Structures are given as C-alpha cells and as structure tokens.
Tab-separated table of C-alpha atoms in Angstrom:
chain	number	residue	atom	x	y	z
X	1	MET	CA	30.281	19.621	-45.320
X	2	ILE	CA	30.033	15.896	-44.617
X	3	SER	CA	31.849	13.981	-41.902
X	4	PHE	CA	32.372	10.666	-43.672
X	5	LEU	CA	34.981	8.212	-42.377
X	6	THR	CA	35.143	9.766	-38.924
X	7	CYS	CA	31.500	8.854	-38.263
X	8	GLN	CA	31.689	5.291	-39.569
X	9	PHE	CA	30.987	2.357	-37.294
X	10	GLU	CA	34.476	0.849	-37.553
X	11	TYR	CA	36.038	4.079	-36.279
X	12	THR	CA	33.457	5.145	-33.716
X	13	GLU	CA	32.881	1.750	-32.073
X	14	PRO	CA	35.967	-0.354	-32.889
X	15	SER	CA	35.192	-2.740	-30.018
X	16	PRO	CA	31.859	-3.549	-28.375
X	17	ASN	CA	30.698	-0.597	-26.276
X	18	VAL	CA	34.074	1.122	-26.689
X	19	PHE	CA	33.491	4.436	-28.455
X	20	ASN	CA	36.066	6.672	-30.122
X	21	TYR	CA	34.815	10.117	-31.090
X	22	SER	CA	38.183	11.775	-31.700
X	23	GLY	CA	38.035	11.821	-35.502
X	24	GLY	CA	34.551	13.243	-35.605
X	25	ASP	CA	35.375	15.753	-32.876
X	26	THR	CA	38.272	17.016	-34.995
X	27	ILE	CA	36.173	17.419	-38.141
X	28	LEU	CA	33.384	19.152	-36.256
X	29	ALA	CA	35.816	21.566	-34.617
X	30	ILE	CA	37.282	22.501	-38.009
X	31	ALA	CA	33.791	23.062	-39.415
X	32	GLU	CA	32.667	25.124	-36.448
X	33	ASN	CA	35.793	27.269	-36.562
X	34	HIS	CA	34.899	28.139	-40.161
X	35	GLY	CA	31.179	28.639	-39.620
X	36	LYS	CA	30.188	25.467	-41.481
X	37	ARG	CA	27.465	22.968	-40.695
X	38	VAL	CA	28.114	19.228	-40.841
X	39	ARG	CA	25.971	16.401	-42.155
X	40	CYS	CA	27.007	13.348	-40.171
X	41	HIS	CA	27.229	10.182	-42.251
X	42	ASN	CA	26.197	7.543	-41.270
X	43	LEU	CA	24.776	5.406	-38.483
X	44	ILE	CA	23.883	2.105	-40.189
X	45	TRP	CA	25.403	0.771	-43.435
X	46	VAL	CA	26.580	-2.484	-44.940
X	47	SER	CA	30.175	-1.211	-45.191
X	48	GLN	CA	32.800	0.285	-42.850
X	49	LEU	CA	31.896	-2.147	-40.084
X	50	PRO	CA	34.367	-3.495	-37.513
X	51	ASP	CA	35.223	-7.186	-37.556
X	52	TRP	CA	33.380	-7.789	-34.311
X	53	VAL	CA	30.120	-6.806	-36.008
X	54	VAL	CA	30.745	-8.557	-39.317
X	55	ASN	CA	31.960	-11.814	-37.774
X	56	GLY	CA	29.782	-11.916	-34.676
X	57	SER	CA	27.347	-14.712	-33.904
X	58	TRP	CA	24.156	-12.715	-33.722
X	59	THR	CA	20.504	-13.270	-33.115
X	60	ALA	CA	18.015	-10.678	-34.285
X	61	ALA	CA	17.606	-9.495	-30.701
X	62	SER	CA	21.308	-9.228	-29.906
X	63	LEU	CA	22.169	-7.365	-33.118
X	64	THR	CA	19.220	-5.032	-32.605
X	65	ALA	CA	20.658	-4.174	-29.198
X	66	VAL	CA	24.028	-3.403	-30.802
X	67	MET	CA	22.335	-1.152	-33.325
X	68	LYS	CA	20.380	0.725	-30.668
X	69	THR	CA	23.456	1.278	-28.506
X	70	HIS	CA	25.489	2.550	-31.441
X	71	ILE	CA	22.845	4.936	-32.748
X	72	THR	CA	22.024	6.280	-29.307
X	73	ASN	CA	25.632	6.903	-28.327
X	74	LEU	CA	26.620	8.746	-31.510
X	75	ILE	CA	23.575	10.999	-31.572
X	76	THR	CA	23.902	11.712	-27.858
X	77	HIS	CA	27.621	12.516	-28.041
X	78	TRP	CA	27.489	14.917	-30.987
X	79	GLY	CA	24.000	16.270	-30.409
X	80	GLY	CA	23.180	19.374	-32.409
X	81	ARG	CA	26.733	19.687	-33.710
X	82	CYS	CA	25.457	17.385	-36.454
X	83	TYR	CA	22.639	19.255	-38.142
X	84	SER	CA	21.540	16.003	-39.783
X	85	TRP	CA	22.279	12.283	-39.788
X	86	ASP	CA	22.041	9.726	-42.551
X	87	VAL	CA	20.447	7.122	-40.316
X	88	VAL	CA	20.549	4.271	-42.822
X	89	ASN	CA	22.722	4.343	-45.917
X	90	GLU	CA	22.134	2.306	-49.086
X	91	ALA	CA	19.513	-0.162	-47.883
X	92	LEU	CA	18.182	-0.945	-51.369
X	93	ALA	CA	19.378	-3.036	-54.304
X	94	ALA	CA	19.164	-1.764	-57.880
X	95	ASN	CA	15.841	-3.525	-58.515
X	96	GLY	CA	14.258	-1.997	-55.427
X	97	SER	CA	14.570	-5.056	-53.193
X	98	TRP	CA	16.411	-5.026	-49.893
X	99	ALA	CA	20.190	-5.060	-50.180
X	100	SER	CA	22.001	-7.822	-48.338
X	101	SER	CA	23.794	-6.717	-45.166
X	102	ILE	CA	24.555	-8.047	-41.707
X	103	TRP	CA	21.583	-5.983	-40.538
X	104	TYR	CA	19.073	-7.211	-43.097
X	105	ASP	CA	20.335	-10.790	-43.148
X	106	THR	CA	20.087	-11.096	-39.351
X	107	ILE	CA	17.171	-8.871	-38.353
X	108	GLY	CA	15.209	-8.702	-41.590
X	109	PRO	CA	13.496	-5.618	-43.052
X	110	GLU	CA	12.526	-4.450	-39.585
X	111	TYR	CA	16.120	-3.315	-38.981
X	112	PHE	CA	15.471	-0.292	-41.192
X	113	PHE	CA	12.466	0.918	-39.239
X	114	LEU	CA	14.058	0.154	-35.873
X	115	ALA	CA	17.083	2.263	-36.807
X	116	TYR	CA	14.887	5.292	-37.420
X	117	ARG	CA	12.890	4.700	-34.259
X	118	PHE	CA	16.086	4.519	-32.205
X	119	ALA	CA	17.417	7.648	-33.903
X	120	GLN	CA	14.183	9.530	-33.272
X	121	GLU	CA	14.227	8.573	-29.593
X	122	ALA	CA	17.849	9.679	-29.226
X	123	VAL	CA	17.230	12.998	-30.982
X	124	GLU	CA	14.207	13.745	-28.811
X	125	LYS	CA	16.304	13.217	-25.683
X	126	THR	CA	18.909	15.730	-26.898
X	127	GLY	CA	16.282	18.431	-27.326
X	128	GLN	CA	18.056	19.479	-30.530
X	129	ASP	CA	16.614	19.939	-34.023
X	130	ILE	CA	18.618	17.206	-35.747
X	131	LYS	CA	17.312	16.072	-39.132
X	132	LEU	CA	17.049	12.371	-39.951
X	133	TYR	CA	17.734	11.279	-43.531
X	134	TYR	CA	17.842	8.206	-45.724
X	135	ASN	CA	20.719	8.236	-48.242
X	136	ASP	CA	21.194	6.168	-51.404
X	137	TYR	CA	22.384	6.131	-55.007
X	138	GLY	CA	20.323	5.182	-58.043
X	139	ILE	CA	17.274	7.096	-56.793
X	140	GLU	CA	17.988	10.308	-58.701
X	141	ALA	CA	15.588	9.495	-61.570
X	142	PRO	CA	12.345	7.516	-61.845
X	143	GLY	CA	12.772	3.751	-61.649
X	144	PRO	CA	12.165	0.722	-59.423
X	145	LYS	CA	14.753	1.712	-56.826
X	146	THR	CA	13.339	5.223	-56.587
X	147	THR	CA	9.840	3.812	-56.161
X	148	ALA	CA	11.140	1.541	-53.404
X	149	ALA	CA	12.679	4.561	-51.666
X	150	TYR	CA	9.328	6.375	-51.859
X	151	ASN	CA	7.755	3.344	-50.221
X	152	LEU	CA	10.298	3.349	-47.385
X	153	VAL	CA	9.413	6.957	-46.636
X	154	LYS	CA	5.701	6.154	-46.733
X	155	GLU	CA	6.122	3.191	-44.399
X	156	LEU	CA	8.094	5.217	-41.868
X	157	GLN	CA	5.400	7.865	-41.951
X	158	ALA	CA	2.633	5.289	-41.605
X	159	ARG	CA	4.337	3.971	-38.468
X	160	GLY	CA	4.687	7.441	-37.008
X	161	ILE	CA	8.479	7.302	-37.245
X	162	ARG	CA	10.322	10.468	-38.108
X	163	ILE	CA	12.110	10.968	-41.419
X	164	ASP	CA	12.967	14.488	-42.499
X	165	GLY	CA	14.607	13.975	-45.854
X	166	VAL	CA	16.263	11.813	-48.467
X	167	GLY	CA	19.817	12.143	-49.732
X	168	LEU	CA	20.394	11.504	-53.422
X	169	GLU	CA	24.050	10.569	-53.843
X	170	SER	CA	24.282	11.469	-57.545
X	171	HIS	CA	27.413	9.591	-58.569
X	172	PHE	CA	27.107	9.896	-62.349
X	173	GLU	CA	29.024	9.175	-65.559
X	174	VAL	CA	29.721	11.764	-68.228
X	175	GLY	CA	27.067	11.450	-70.917
X	176	ALA	CA	24.985	9.009	-68.863
X	177	THR	CA	23.640	11.399	-66.243
X	178	PRO	CA	19.839	11.511	-65.908
X	179	SER	CA	18.276	14.482	-67.656
X	180	LYS	CA	17.263	17.524	-65.678
X	181	ASP	CA	13.589	16.674	-66.179
X	182	ALA	CA	14.097	13.123	-64.904
X	183	GLN	CA	15.928	14.405	-61.851
X	184	VAL	CA	13.224	16.985	-61.189
X	185	GLU	CA	10.571	14.268	-61.366
X	186	ALA	CA	12.375	12.047	-58.867
X	187	LYS	CA	13.036	14.895	-56.440
X	188	GLN	CA	9.467	16.132	-56.680
X	189	GLY	CA	8.243	12.651	-55.835
X	190	PHE	CA	10.027	12.836	-52.494
X	191	LEU	CA	8.892	16.400	-51.872
X	192	ASP	CA	5.300	15.350	-52.493
X	193	LEU	CA	5.677	12.952	-49.559
X	194	GLY	CA	6.531	15.865	-47.295
X	195	VAL	CA	10.267	15.254	-46.909
X	196	ASP	CA	13.209	17.359	-48.029
X	197	VAL	CA	15.839	16.259	-50.522
X	198	VAL	CA	19.553	16.945	-50.672
X	199	VAL	CA	22.236	16.073	-53.233
X	200	THR	CA	24.817	14.401	-51.039
X	201	GLU	CA	27.713	12.977	-53.070
X	202	LEU	CA	27.722	14.647	-56.468
X	203	ASP	CA	30.415	13.800	-58.971
X	204	VAL	CA	30.404	13.049	-62.707
X	205	ARG	CA	33.199	10.698	-63.744
X	206	PHE	CA	34.627	9.850	-67.127
X	207	PRO	CA	34.228	6.087	-67.663
X	208	GLU	CA	37.427	6.040	-69.722
X	209	GLY	CA	40.123	8.386	-70.946
X	210	PRO	CA	41.088	10.764	-72.332
X	211	PHE	CA	39.658	12.870	-69.530
X	212	TYR	CA	40.361	16.474	-70.415
X	213	THR	CA	39.109	16.911	-73.972
X	214	ALA	CA	37.045	19.964	-74.865
X	215	ALA	CA	34.082	17.827	-75.905
X	216	GLY	CA	34.264	15.684	-72.791
X	217	GLU	CA	34.461	18.628	-70.429
X	218	LYS	CA	31.559	20.291	-72.217
X	219	GLN	CA	29.389	17.216	-71.643
X	220	GLN	CA	30.543	16.973	-68.030
X	221	ALA	CA	29.569	20.604	-67.555
X	222	GLN	CA	26.105	19.856	-68.950
X	223	ASP	CA	25.688	16.909	-66.589
X	224	TYR	CA	26.669	18.975	-63.565
X	225	TYR	CA	24.443	21.809	-64.741
X	226	ASP	CA	21.390	19.575	-65.151
X	227	THR	CA	21.842	18.061	-61.700
X	228	VAL	CA	22.247	21.358	-59.878
X	229	ALA	CA	19.495	22.998	-61.940
X	230	SER	CA	17.100	20.208	-60.959
X	231	CYS	CA	17.698	21.058	-57.304
X	232	VAL	CA	17.143	24.752	-57.944
X	233	GLU	CA	13.986	24.085	-59.952
X	234	VAL	CA	12.181	22.104	-57.259
X	235	GLY	CA	12.718	24.933	-54.805
X	236	PRO	CA	14.045	25.517	-51.302
X	237	ARG	CA	13.201	22.049	-50.022
X	238	CYS	CA	16.115	20.784	-52.048
X	239	VAL	CA	18.190	21.968	-49.152
X	240	GLY	CA	21.753	21.505	-50.349
X	241	ILE	CA	24.344	20.106	-52.722
X	242	THR	CA	27.615	18.489	-51.681
X	243	VAL	CA	30.288	17.639	-54.246
X	244	TRP	CA	32.097	14.392	-53.443
X	245	ASP	CA	35.768	15.367	-53.178
X	246	PHE	CA	37.315	18.688	-54.005
X	247	ASP	CA	39.527	17.975	-57.013
X	248	ASP	CA	40.527	15.156	-59.328
X	249	ALA	CA	43.800	14.460	-57.514
X	250	TYR	CA	41.957	13.410	-54.363
X	251	SER	CA	38.853	11.850	-55.887
X	252	TRP	CA	37.722	8.439	-54.695
X	253	VAL	CA	36.946	7.400	-58.282
X	254	PRO	CA	40.305	6.101	-59.618
X	255	SER	CA	40.815	3.716	-56.712
X	256	SER	CA	37.217	2.483	-56.817
X	257	PHE	CA	36.783	2.400	-60.614
X	258	PRO	CA	40.194	1.701	-62.213
X	259	GLY	CA	40.619	3.521	-65.515
X	260	GLN	CA	37.919	6.053	-64.690
X	261	GLY	CA	38.291	9.508	-63.209
X	262	ALA	CA	38.296	13.305	-63.554
X	263	ALA	CA	34.948	13.476	-61.759
X	264	ASP	CA	35.256	16.741	-59.844
X	265	LEU	CA	34.983	20.487	-60.426
X	266	TYR	CA	38.737	21.105	-60.235
X	267	ASN	CA	41.438	19.196	-62.068
X	268	GLY	CA	44.482	17.671	-60.401
X	269	THR	CA	46.327	21.006	-60.290
X	270	LEU	CA	43.399	22.891	-58.737
X	271	GLN	CA	42.314	24.563	-61.962
X	272	ARG	CA	38.598	25.163	-62.361
X	273	LYS	CA	36.991	23.015	-65.035
X	274	PRO	CA	34.018	24.072	-67.192
X	275	ALA	CA	31.805	22.113	-64.798
X	276	TYR	CA	32.666	24.599	-62.045
X	277	TYR	CA	31.218	27.463	-64.061
X	278	ALA	CA	28.209	25.337	-65.051
X	279	VAL	CA	27.402	24.768	-61.385
X	280	ALA	CA	27.716	28.482	-60.651
X	281	GLU	CA	25.343	29.337	-63.495
X	282	ALA	CA	22.829	26.682	-62.441
X	283	LEU	CA	22.793	28.108	-58.931
X	284	GLN	CA	22.132	31.556	-60.382
X	285	GLY	CA	19.295	30.218	-62.527
X	286	VAL	CA	20.865	31.310	-65.809
X	287	SER	CA	21.650	29.370	-68.974
X	288	CYS	CA	24.842	27.361	-69.161
X	289	SER	CA	27.483	29.190	-71.188
X	290	VAL	CA	30.031	26.358	-71.082
X	291	CYS	CA	27.769	23.410	-71.902
C-alpha cells in the first residue's frame, strides 16, 4: 500500500523544523498490523507544500538546506518501516524538459540530484534496505518524457548516486491507454538501465459518461489487462502494481476531472467490474475472458 497524504511535506513539516509524523505513524501501524508493506510517497514534489515553503524568500543554498533537513528527518524517523520512498515526484514536463517548481525555479536542475544524494546518505545511516525511486506519469510508453526519465536515471548512476527503481503512475483513459507492447517497451527500457519498475497509481477513467455500459467496461477491462500484463511480461523486476483508490465512490478522478470517472476496479456499490477479472487473469498469465 501507499502512504500518500500522510507523508506529504505540508503535513509532515507544517512549520520550519517542526515535524508531525502522526498521520504516517497511523497508516504504518495499520499496514503492519495487517502484514502489509508501505511505499512512502513522497519527499520532494511541486505540490502539497506548506505556505512557508511556497512563499519563502529563498536562495539556492537556503532552500537546499530545507530540502536536506526534510528528507533526512523523514527517512530517519520511519526508517525501514517504509520499504521504499519516492524521493522526487513528477520532475518532468510532458515534452521531457524540467517541470517548474519551487525547487527547480530556485535551485535549478541540481535539486533533483541533491535530493537523491541526501536520501542515499540518510538511508545509509539507518542501516536499512530502503529503496529509492523516481515517480512520474506519462512515462509508461515510449516518448520524449520517457526518454528524459531514462536520462535522469543514467545521470544519477553516472554520479554514483543511488536509484533503485522508477514508478510509472499509469493514470489512463478508457480507449486511450498505451498498448501492452508499448508499455513493455517502456518498462524494459528502465530495466535495461539496471533499475526496477513498479506501477504506482493505476486507474483507467472514462473521459465522459455514460460510465457503466457493456462496451465501455469491456474496453476498460482490456486497458487494465494490457497494463498488468505488461508488468507480468517483463518479469519479476516489475515489482508491484498499486491501484489508485479502491472503488469509484472514493476515486480522486471526479473532483480532479469534472465529468470523468468510474476509473477503479469496483463500482460505487463495491461490485466488481469486468476490469477486476481482467487484472486477475493478467496476473495469472492467461487470456482475458472479459475483454
């Protein structure tokens, strides 16, 4: 499972050097009581920042110090209870250039590499085997953003900075999901660099209603099937798949994309959709009977 909001900067460091771990502690305790591992998400991102970070008067040096303190404190506090961290989230624009953020705009591209260096140093001090990931959307199929993500991995490696894997968010639209072959190609590109991949935020939303037609659900099932099957096909170094929200009633999609929805494996009354069975069949390596 993923600890999302409870690990965000605005909740964990609401004031300078004042840390609040209560939300994350609660999520981790629930996971541990049920024998589940937690991917902690995330350390550095453009969003979910407290006002004191967004509106501060920073130099590159002073904001770098803030970043180091934040990364070090979170990794140190939770240690191996987080089996992995998304160190930086969504650093790239659609065309493969750097995305604008308080971090990039103040520090420049070096912020990305510093974040991973600080994370590596903190992990080494814990003595725990905590994996360090980069996470983004739009890198699930070949294209300029995917190529840019490959280059980030290569640059970290060239500098001797640790990166263990890349998270592919996989927020898709019904009928516009990359093909299985395209997804395999993108994943294999990361694997060829020596890092793992993981599907981190999978959902397949309808861009408009009606949502629950037989034809629409059949296509949604195919899209889910192709995505999961691509992970299975590249082998055990595609280390996991997380679906983003449990059912349509609690999905993030309607509030973020008005008029869109029905993105999850269960409908709003907790009934399994064809996509649920498609995922199960993809995991078993058999043909899709509901696609």
